[in-house]
Structure formats: structure tokens, C-alpha cells
Amino acid sequence: KKAMQYHSASSKKESTVEALKSVGGAEIAAIVGGILEASERDVPILIDGFIVTVAGMIACKIDPQVCRCLLFATKSTEVGQQVALKNIA
């Protein structure tokens, strides 16, 4: 929350890519890129764990067609994963 406030949260909500660049981290950005590429090639994507779920959510916000390729392996106890899952649908 503090990071989004620091990076002007109001403008970041409107731009998924800008939010990713500001607070996402290189590892999440790399996973998002891989998910987008796999989706473009119609390759199934195994989503396993909280961080990869967040990357999947971001990829779906960038390109809603990504959802058709996602396969979910685990459900974490992390509250953040449950929020991400709700935002993917």
C-alpha cells in the first residue's frame, strides 16, 4: 500500500504495466512476460503459488485472453492469492 502511495496509486490503477514497472519487481515482470508469450503460442500455463498467481493476474489484466491458458495447481493460505484469483475471473 505504501509503495502504491509513493508511486501515485491513482494513476497506477489505470495502467497495469506502469504499476508492474513501479512495484512489481524483475522476477514478477519476467514471469508475466513468460505467461504472455506462452498464451500467445497457445501453450498451457501452470500457475503454482502466490507470486505466480499474481503474475497471472497481471498478465490477464494486460491481455484478457491469457485466462484461457491458465491451469491452477495450488491454493495458498496467502490472502493476496485469494484476491488475485478473484481478479483473474
C-alpha positions as a printed NumPy array, in Angstrom:
array([[  0.   ,   0.   ,   0.   ],
       [  2.811,   2.394,   0.89 ],
       [  4.592,   1.603,  -2.357],
       [  1.494,   2.404,  -4.396],
       [  1.031,   5.642,  -2.468],
       [  4.653,   6.553,  -3.135],
       [  4.203,   5.859,  -6.848],
       [  0.897,   7.768,  -7.145],
       [ -1.63 ,   4.963,  -6.707],
       [ -4.425,   6.769,  -8.52 ],
       [ -2.582,   6.74 , -11.839],
       [ -1.226,   3.204, -11.363],
       [ -4.647,   1.623, -11.039],
       [ -5.341,   2.745, -14.588],
       [ -2.156,   1.251, -16.026],
       [ -1.24 ,  -2.31 , -15.166],
       [  2.107,  -2.067, -16.937],
       [  3.046,   1.124, -15.077],
       [  2.13 ,  -0.465, -11.741],
       [  4.229,  -3.516, -12.625],
       [  7.203,  -1.303, -13.521],
       [  6.872,   0.682, -10.307],
       [  6.296,  -2.005,  -7.684],
       [  6.318,  -5.415,  -9.375],
       [  9.951,  -6.423,  -9.278],
       [ 12.044,  -8.022, -12.008],
       [ 11.044, -11.585, -11.157],
       [  7.317, -10.874, -11.432],
       [  7.856,  -8.921, -14.66 ],
       [  9.782, -11.876, -16.125],
       [  7.016, -14.317, -15.151],
       [  4.379, -12.018, -16.66 ],
       [  6.369, -11.891, -19.892],
       [  6.624, -15.672, -19.988],
       [  2.9  , -16.057, -19.358],
       [  2.042, -13.58 , -22.125],
       [  4.341, -15.366, -24.589],
       [  3.01 , -18.812, -23.689],
       [ -0.556, -17.58 , -24.1  ],
       [  0.24 , -16.101, -27.495],
       [  1.541, -19.524, -28.56 ],
       [ -1.472, -21.336, -27.016],
       [  0.728, -23.169, -24.502],
       [ -0.953, -24.176, -21.209],
       [  0.463, -22.331, -18.193],
       [  0.731, -23.987, -14.789],
       [  0.107, -21.468, -12.011],
       [  1.577, -22.665,  -8.719],
       [  1.713, -20.446,  -5.644],
       [  1.085, -16.884,  -4.626],
       [  3.702, -14.997,  -6.666],
       [  2.916, -16.83 ,  -9.904],
       [ -0.803, -16.231,  -9.291],
       [ -0.097, -12.503,  -9.006],
       [  1.885, -12.649, -12.247],
       [ -1.032, -14.472, -13.879],
       [ -3.433, -11.798, -12.673],
       [ -1.229,  -9.05 , -14.11 ],
       [ -0.917, -10.904, -17.419],
       [ -4.721, -11.248, -17.561],
       [ -5.109,  -7.517, -16.94 ],
       [ -2.735,  -6.827, -19.84 ],
       [ -4.374,  -9.393, -22.147],
       [ -7.671, -10.975, -21.026],
       [ -7.164, -13.862, -23.493],
       [ -4.414, -15.207, -21.185],
       [ -7.109, -16.655, -18.883],
       [ -7.878, -19.415, -21.371],
       [ -4.416, -20.973, -20.87 ],
       [ -4.101, -20.84 , -17.068],
       [ -4.138, -24.037, -15.006],
       [ -4.077, -23.616, -11.221],
       [ -2.128, -26.184,  -9.193],
       [ -2.363, -24.943,  -5.605],
       [ -4.369, -22.642,  -3.39 ],
       [ -2.203, -20.804,  -0.907],
       [ -3.218, -19.583,   2.531],
       [ -1.956, -16.15 ,   1.453],
       [ -4.811, -13.645,   1.434],
       [ -3.147, -11.963,  -1.534],
       [ -3.52 , -15.067,  -3.655],
       [ -7.241, -15.189,  -2.977],
       [ -7.521, -11.536,  -4.013],
       [ -5.53 , -12.252,  -7.183],
       [ -7.715, -15.254,  -8.029],
       [-10.87 , -13.125,  -7.717],
       [ -9.326, -10.552, -10.078],
       [ -8.469, -13.136, -12.717],
       [-12.036, -14.299, -13.327]])
